């Protein structure tokens, strides 16, 4: 009997061990899948925190892998939008990056309304998650021509602890037991967060009492309304936090303690983490499983096989990434029973930024040369992508407590809720007070991107609807003519017009869907999509073109706008805002006066040099051709009412050319060869064109046409207009063909910086700049580990802030502030 009992216990133990190990494997497998599918992150640095109407927002967008913050292997396309207070997208840019960053800019139109705009950035792949996970930053915009613009604008001030006011109403007090629950007879740290009805942080003191009115602990809040105390709860007792308001004691109930359970306690010493796991259950910790991960990457795991009721583990942080680490304890049934967040600030990841100035201080309109390089803790050069803004400190405040690329990637993007003054926690290195406060932030916030039950037991696999984009795709579907609901498989052909014309033929799938790409091109290109029921050799059959071509409008299809999780700049210095406002008014007046004088000067130049301008025009058009000068040219710039002409009407003005319907011929009966932006086409392919689509038409005869094949009857070379911004929309054309402007990647404008070494620039106008210089892309490589940047100071004597942000090739976010003096 004893042998049988021993055997059964052995079998039960073996089965239990197998089940627990299977659960461990499940957790690790799900975390690996989660990490592989982890969302990307986008951060945007702007040249300054606020603007006036008529200015430009200069920015650099950073796209990284959401796990290790290195270059992502998924997306190459970043969308950046400027949104007004009515949730209207006023401007949208499509940027391409082959490393980590891409530069862009937005022009704030003078006719827009002032207000709190949103700058939003995301990738197509990020759309698989909620829009709350996009990068969103508030951009205050004022009207410099309205004197009351500032007075009507509410500022975002630095959150400070309020201790000099008398409370007249109950503030909100929230309690956060470490690990998740209070457990009777186990000492537990209790996080505390206090705010009043105006959402202000409150400095307050109080005591913890049990239901028998015994004081068991006291507490007080420090910065950000945060505090902490420790208590041991007893069975059959309730506990309350008591504070004095209006000379009366007010009680707040604490979370109800569990009679039995688990406790996870962690102490973060910076270079070392000490964690303690305890339980009051009779089974002890046997078959419990503790796992720690950083954004899905496992950094520690422990499967307990003994019945002990407590254990302690010391972890060195030397090999950990900076950022939030999630510790979760599962019981022997696979239920998550404790969770604790810890922030890792690994000293091994410290980056030193060095800026060498060619002078200690500068005069107005003097050349500045900066040499920038980065080194790690061992003084070894560090490489990566960075951007730099230099702004006047008298007019543009630089609050070191505000958000930056380091706080966003390591804090804001991974935590639930708003993090007040995130830059505060990184102002001083190895500061015990800041480490303690940051640990309180971890204690009072949760992980935002998943819950364990959904991760482990969600049986329906979520398919990513939005795929990573590595370039521009041109896609859509084909249907039967006049029957948009009838899917029709066809043969399609894409033609992209440009300096190097591109053409490709593809079959659609059974549903008529087609997709071309990825392409990488800047600005916009004229494009044609053609479709045939059979193929392009069967046009003798009139039904071959009975196709409707539909085009996807991915660029214009923006996701919903959410006003959750918006980063707000800490704008709290009214004097600097007033100075900014006055200087903006002065700059606006200077620009207006200069524009008037420049307009008068341009009129004189144009009148005096009309012939020269015509020569310049012909030279410009000749640069678009690859065949030299034409026999005859039609320049549509000479047609004031160009949009009223069809292509047939334009060609019929040519001597010896006759166009009727889709046929073109010469007097001798032959048909000239037609080329549209370098691609040979038929008259039927371009019959939709109007004078508004065309820049110029060249006619080549005889020797002039020898460049082309099939030129016996001459050549007509048609060149489209370029640079016009047309939306990527379907246009009603003849059956079997559509044309459109395919929107390319935005090419950022160059930040204007006067050259005061040039005598003309030096005398033409007064030089005032709130942003002294903007350098959107500083790339440090093994071949070039030091970047040299030069610019001229303005007419303002001031101290300027040099702000550098970026990411190293190893995924370490960098934020650095320095100064430059102009006497």
CSV table of N, CA, C and O in Angstrom, one decimal, residues 375-443:
chain,number,residue,atom,x,y,z
A,375,UNK,N,30.9,60.0,-27.6
A,375,UNK,CA,31.7,58.9,-27.1
A,375,UNK,C,31.0,58.1,-26.0
A,375,UNK,O,30.2,58.7,-25.2
A,376,UNK,N,31.3,56.8,-25.8
A,376,UNK,CA,30.7,56.0,-24.8
A,376,UNK,C,31.5,56.2,-23.5
A,376,UNK,O,32.5,57.0,-23.4
A,377,UNK,N,31.2,55.4,-22.5
A,377,UNK,CA,31.9,55.5,-21.2
A,377,UNK,C,33.4,55.1,-21.3
A,377,UNK,O,34.2,55.5,-20.4
A,378,UNK,N,33.8,54.4,-22.3
A,378,UNK,CA,35.2,54.0,-22.5
A,378,UNK,C,35.9,55.0,-23.5
A,378,UNK,O,37.0,54.6,-24.0
A,379,UNK,N,35.3,56.1,-23.8
A,379,UNK,CA,35.8,57.1,-24.7
A,379,UNK,C,36.0,56.6,-26.1
A,379,UNK,O,36.8,57.1,-26.9
A,380,UNK,N,35.2,55.6,-26.5
A,380,UNK,CA,35.1,55.1,-27.8
A,380,UNK,C,34.1,55.8,-28.6
A,380,UNK,O,33.0,56.0,-28.1
A,381,UNK,N,34.4,56.3,-29.9
A,381,UNK,CA,33.4,57.0,-30.7
A,381,UNK,C,32.1,56.3,-30.9
A,381,UNK,O,32.1,55.0,-31.0
A,382,UNK,N,31.0,57.0,-30.8
A,382,UNK,CA,29.7,56.5,-31.0
A,382,UNK,C,29.1,57.0,-32.3
A,382,UNK,O,29.3,58.2,-32.6
A,383,UNK,N,28.4,56.2,-33.0
A,383,UNK,CA,27.8,56.6,-34.3
A,383,UNK,C,26.3,56.6,-34.2
A,383,UNK,O,25.7,55.9,-33.3
A,384,UNK,N,25.7,57.3,-35.2
A,384,UNK,CA,24.2,57.3,-35.2
A,384,UNK,C,23.7,58.5,-36.0
A,384,UNK,O,24.4,59.2,-36.7
A,385,UNK,N,22.4,58.7,-35.8
A,385,UNK,CA,21.7,59.8,-36.5
A,385,UNK,C,21.2,60.8,-35.5
A,385,UNK,O,20.5,60.4,-34.5
A,386,UNK,N,21.4,62.1,-35.7
A,386,UNK,CA,21.1,63.2,-34.7
A,386,UNK,C,20.6,64.4,-35.5
A,386,UNK,O,20.8,64.6,-36.7
A,387,UNK,N,19.9,65.3,-34.7
A,387,UNK,CA,19.5,66.6,-35.3
A,387,UNK,C,19.7,67.6,-34.2
A,387,UNK,O,19.8,67.3,-33.0
A,388,UNK,N,19.9,68.9,-34.7
A,388,UNK,CA,20.2,70.0,-33.8
A,388,UNK,C,19.4,71.2,-34.0
A,388,UNK,O,19.3,71.6,-35.2
A,389,UNK,N,18.9,71.8,-33.0
A,389,UNK,CA,18.2,73.1,-33.0
A,389,UNK,C,19.0,74.1,-32.1
A,389,UNK,O,19.3,73.8,-31.0
A,390,UNK,N,19.2,75.3,-32.6
A,390,UNK,CA,19.8,76.4,-31.9
A,390,UNK,C,18.8,77.5,-31.8
A,390,UNK,O,18.5,78.1,-32.8
A,391,UNK,N,18.3,77.8,-30.6
A,391,UNK,CA,17.3,78.9,-30.4
A,391,UNK,C,17.7,79.9,-29.4
A,391,UNK,O,18.5,79.6,-28.5
A,392,UNK,N,17.1,81.1,-29.6
A,392,UNK,CA,17.4,82.2,-28.7
A,392,UNK,C,16.7,82.0,-27.3
A,392,UNK,O,15.5,81.9,-27.2
A,393,UNK,N,17.5,81.9,-26.3
A,393,UNK,CA,17.0,81.6,-25.0
A,393,UNK,C,16.1,82.7,-24.4
A,393,UNK,O,15.4,82.5,-23.4
A,394,UNK,N,16.3,83.9,-24.9
A,394,UNK,CA,15.5,85.1,-24.4
A,394,UNK,C,14.0,85.0,-24.9
A,394,UNK,O,13.2,85.6,-24.4
A,395,UNK,N,13.8,84.2,-26.0
A,395,UNK,CA,12.5,84.2,-26.6
A,395,UNK,C,11.9,82.8,-26.7
A,395,UNK,O,10.7,82.6,-26.8
A,396,UNK,N,12.8,81.8,-26.7
A,396,UNK,CA,12.3,80.4,-26.8
A,396,UNK,C,12.8,79.6,-25.5
A,396,UNK,O,14.0,79.4,-25.4
A,397,UNK,N,11.9,79.3,-24.6
A,397,UNK,CA,12.3,78.6,-23.4
A,397,UNK,C,12.7,77.2,-23.7
A,397,UNK,O,12.1,76.5,-24.6
A,398,UNK,N,13.7,76.7,-23.0
A,398,UNK,CA,14.1,75.3,-23.1
A,398,UNK,C,14.0,74.7,-21.8
A,398,UNK,O,14.9,74.8,-20.9
A,399,UNK,N,12.9,74.0,-21.5
A,399,UNK,CA,12.6,73.5,-20.2
A,399,UNK,C,13.2,72.0,-20.2
A,399,UNK,O,12.7,71.2,-20.9
A,400,UNK,N,14.2,71.8,-19.3
A,400,UNK,CA,14.8,70.5,-19.3
A,400,UNK,C,13.9,69.4,-18.7
A,400,UNK,O,14.3,68.3,-18.8
A,401,UNK,N,12.8,69.8,-18.1
A,401,UNK,CA,11.8,68.9,-17.6
A,401,UNK,C,10.9,68.4,-18.7
A,401,UNK,O,10.1,67.5,-18.4
A,402,UNK,N,10.9,69.0,-19.8
A,402,UNK,CA,9.9,68.7,-20.9
A,402,UNK,C,10.3,67.3,-21.5
A,402,UNK,O,11.4,66.8,-21.3
A,403,UNK,N,9.4,66.9,-22.4
A,403,UNK,CA,9.7,65.6,-23.1
A,403,UNK,C,10.8,65.7,-24.1
A,403,UNK,O,11.1,66.8,-24.6
A,404,UNK,N,11.5,64.7,-24.4
A,404,UNK,CA,12.5,64.6,-25.4
A,404,UNK,C,12.6,63.2,-25.9
A,404,UNK,O,11.8,62.3,-25.5
A,405,UNK,N,13.5,62.9,-26.8
A,405,UNK,CA,13.6,61.6,-27.5
A,405,UNK,C,13.9,60.5,-26.4
A,405,UNK,O,13.4,59.4,-26.5
A,406,UNK,N,14.6,60.8,-25.4
A,406,UNK,CA,15.0,59.8,-24.4
A,406,UNK,C,13.8,59.5,-23.5
A,406,UNK,O,13.5,58.3,-23.3
A,407,UNK,N,13.1,60.5,-23.1
A,407,UNK,CA,11.9,60.3,-22.2
A,407,UNK,C,10.8,59.6,-23.0
A,407,UNK,O,10.1,58.8,-22.4
A,408,UNK,N,10.7,59.9,-24.3
A,408,UNK,CA,9.6,59.3,-25.1
A,408,UNK,C,9.8,57.9,-25.3
A,408,UNK,O,9.0,57.0,-25.1
A,409,UNK,N,11.0,57.5,-25.8
A,409,UNK,CA,11.3,56.1,-26.2
A,409,UNK,C,11.4,55.3,-24.9
A,409,UNK,O,11.0,54.1,-25.0
A,410,UNK,N,11.9,55.8,-23.8
A,410,UNK,CA,12.1,54.9,-22.6
A,410,UNK,C,10.9,55.0,-21.6
A,410,UNK,O,10.8,54.1,-20.8
A,411,UNK,N,10.1,56.1,-21.7
A,411,UNK,CA,9.1,56.2,-20.7
A,411,UNK,C,7.7,56.3,-21.3
A,411,UNK,O,6.9,55.4,-21.2
A,412,UNK,N,7.4,57.5,-21.9
A,412,UNK,CA,6.0,57.8,-22.4
A,412,UNK,C,5.4,56.7,-23.3
A,412,UNK,O,4.2,56.5,-23.2
A,413,UNK,N,6.2,56.1,-24.2
A,413,UNK,CA,5.7,55.2,-25.2
A,413,UNK,C,5.3,53.9,-24.6
A,413,UNK,O,4.7,53.1,-25.2
A,414,UNK,N,5.8,53.6,-23.4
A,414,UNK,CA,5.6,52.2,-22.8
A,414,UNK,C,4.7,52.2,-21.6
A,414,UNK,O,4.3,51.1,-21.1
A,415,UNK,N,4.4,53.3,-21.0
A,415,UNK,CA,3.6,53.4,-19.7
A,415,UNK,C,2.2,53.9,-20.0
A,415,UNK,O,1.9,54.7,-20.9
A,416,UNK,N,1.3,53.4,-19.2
A,416,UNK,CA,-0.1,53.9,-19.2
A,416,UNK,C,-0.2,55.3,-18.6
A,416,UNK,O,0.5,55.6,-17.6
A,417,UNK,N,-1.0,56.2,-19.2
A,417,UNK,CA,-1.2,57.5,-18.6
A,417,UNK,C,-0.1,58.5,-18.9
A,417,UNK,O,0.8,58.2,-19.6
A,418,UNK,N,-0.3,59.7,-18.4
A,418,UNK,CA,0.6,60.8,-18.6
A,418,UNK,C,1.7,60.8,-17.6
A,418,UNK,O,1.5,60.6,-16.4
A,419,UNK,N,2.9,61.1,-18.1
A,419,UNK,CA,4.1,61.2,-17.3
A,419,UNK,C,4.4,62.7,-17.2
A,419,UNK,O,4.8,63.3,-18.1
A,420,UNK,N,4.3,63.3,-16.0
A,420,UNK,CA,4.5,64.7,-15.8
A,420,UNK,C,6.0,65.0,-15.7
A,420,UNK,O,6.7,64.3,-15.1
A,421,UNK,N,6.4,66.1,-16.4
A,421,UNK,CA,7.8,66.5,-16.4
A,421,UNK,C,8.8,65.4,-16.6
A,421,UNK,O,9.6,65.2,-15.7
A,422,UNK,N,8.7,64.6,-17.7
A,422,UNK,CA,9.5,63.4,-17.8
A,422,UNK,C,11.0,63.7,-17.8
A,422,UNK,O,11.8,62.9,-17.3
A,423,UNK,N,11.4,64.9,-18.3
A,423,UNK,CA,12.8,65.2,-18.4
A,423,UNK,C,13.4,65.3,-17.0
A,423,UNK,O,14.7,65.2,-16.9
A,424,UNK,N,12.6,65.6,-16.0
A,424,UNK,CA,13.1,65.7,-14.6
A,424,UNK,C,13.9,64.5,-14.2
A,424,UNK,O,15.0,64.7,-13.5
A,425,UNK,N,13.5,63.3,-14.6
A,425,UNK,CA,14.1,62.1,-14.1
A,425,UNK,C,15.5,61.8,-14.7
A,425,UNK,O,16.2,61.0,-14.2
A,426,UNK,N,15.8,62.6,-15.7
A,426,UNK,CA,17.1,62.4,-16.4
A,426,UNK,C,18.0,63.6,-16.3
A,426,UNK,O,19.1,63.7,-17.0
A,427,UNK,N,17.6,64.6,-15.5
A,427,UNK,CA,18.4,65.9,-15.4
A,427,UNK,C,19.8,65.6,-14.8
A,427,UNK,O,20.8,66.2,-15.1
A,428,UNK,N,19.8,64.8,-13.8
A,428,UNK,CA,21.0,64.5,-13.0
A,428,UNK,C,21.3,63.0,-13.1
A,428,UNK,O,20.4,62.2,-12.8
A,429,UNK,N,22.5,62.6,-13.4
A,429,UNK,CA,22.9,61.2,-13.4
A,429,UNK,C,23.2,60.7,-12.0
A,429,UNK,O,23.7,61.4,-11.2
A,430,UNK,N,22.7,59.4,-11.8
A,430,UNK,CA,23.0,58.7,-10.5
A,430,UNK,C,22.5,59.5,-9.3
A,430,UNK,O,23.2,59.6,-8.3
A,431,UNK,N,21.4,60.2,-9.5
A,431,UNK,CA,20.8,60.9,-8.4
A,431,UNK,C,19.8,60.0,-7.6
A,431,UNK,O,18.7,59.6,-8.2
A,432,UNK,N,20.1,59.7,-6.4
A,432,UNK,CA,19.2,58.8,-5.6
A,432,UNK,C,17.8,59.3,-5.5
A,432,UNK,O,16.8,58.5,-5.6
A,433,UNK,N,17.6,60.6,-5.4
A,433,UNK,CA,16.2,61.2,-5.2
A,433,UNK,C,15.4,60.9,-6.5
A,433,UNK,O,14.3,60.5,-6.4
A,434,UNK,N,16.0,61.2,-7.6
A,434,UNK,CA,15.3,61.0,-8.9
A,434,UNK,C,15.1,59.5,-9.2
A,434,UNK,O,14.0,59.2,-9.7
A,435,UNK,N,16.0,58.7,-8.8
A,435,UNK,CA,15.8,57.3,-8.9
A,435,UNK,C,14.6,56.8,-8.1
A,435,UNK,O,13.8,56.0,-8.5
A,436,UNK,N,14.5,57.3,-6.8
A,436,UNK,CA,13.4,57.0,-6.0
A,436,UNK,C,12.1,57.5,-6.5
A,436,UNK,O,11.1,56.7,-6.6
A,437,UNK,N,12.0,58.7,-7.1
A,437,UNK,CA,10.8,59.2,-7.6
A,437,UNK,C,10.4,58.5,-8.9
A,437,UNK,O,9.2,58.2,-9.1
A,438,UNK,N,11.4,58.1,-9.7
A,438,UNK,CA,11.1,57.3,-10.9
A,438,UNK,C,10.5,56.0,-10.5
A,438,UNK,O,9.6,55.4,-11.2
A,439,UNK,N,11.0,55.4,-9.4
A,439,UNK,CA,10.5,54.1,-9.0
A,439,UNK,C,9.1,54.3,-8.5
A,439,UNK,O,8.2,53.3,-8.7
A,440,UNK,N,8.7,55.4,-7.9
A,440,UNK,CA,7.3,55.7,-7.6
A,440,UNK,C,6.4,55.8,-8.8
A,440,UNK,O,5.3,55.4,-8.8
A,441,UNK,N,7.0,56.4,-9.9
A,441,UNK,CA,6.2,56.4,-11.1
A,441,UNK,C,6.0,55.0,-11.6
A,441,UNK,O,4.9,54.7,-12.1
A,442,UNK,N,7.0,54.1,-11.5
A,442,UNK,CA,6.8,52.7,-11.9
A,442,UNK,C,5.7,52.0,-11.1
A,442,UNK,O,4.9,51.2,-11.5
A,443,UNK,N,5.7,52.4,-9.8
A,443,UNK,CA,4.8,51.7,-8.8
A,443,UNK,C,3.4,52.2,-9.1
A,443,UNK,O,2.4,51.4,-8.8
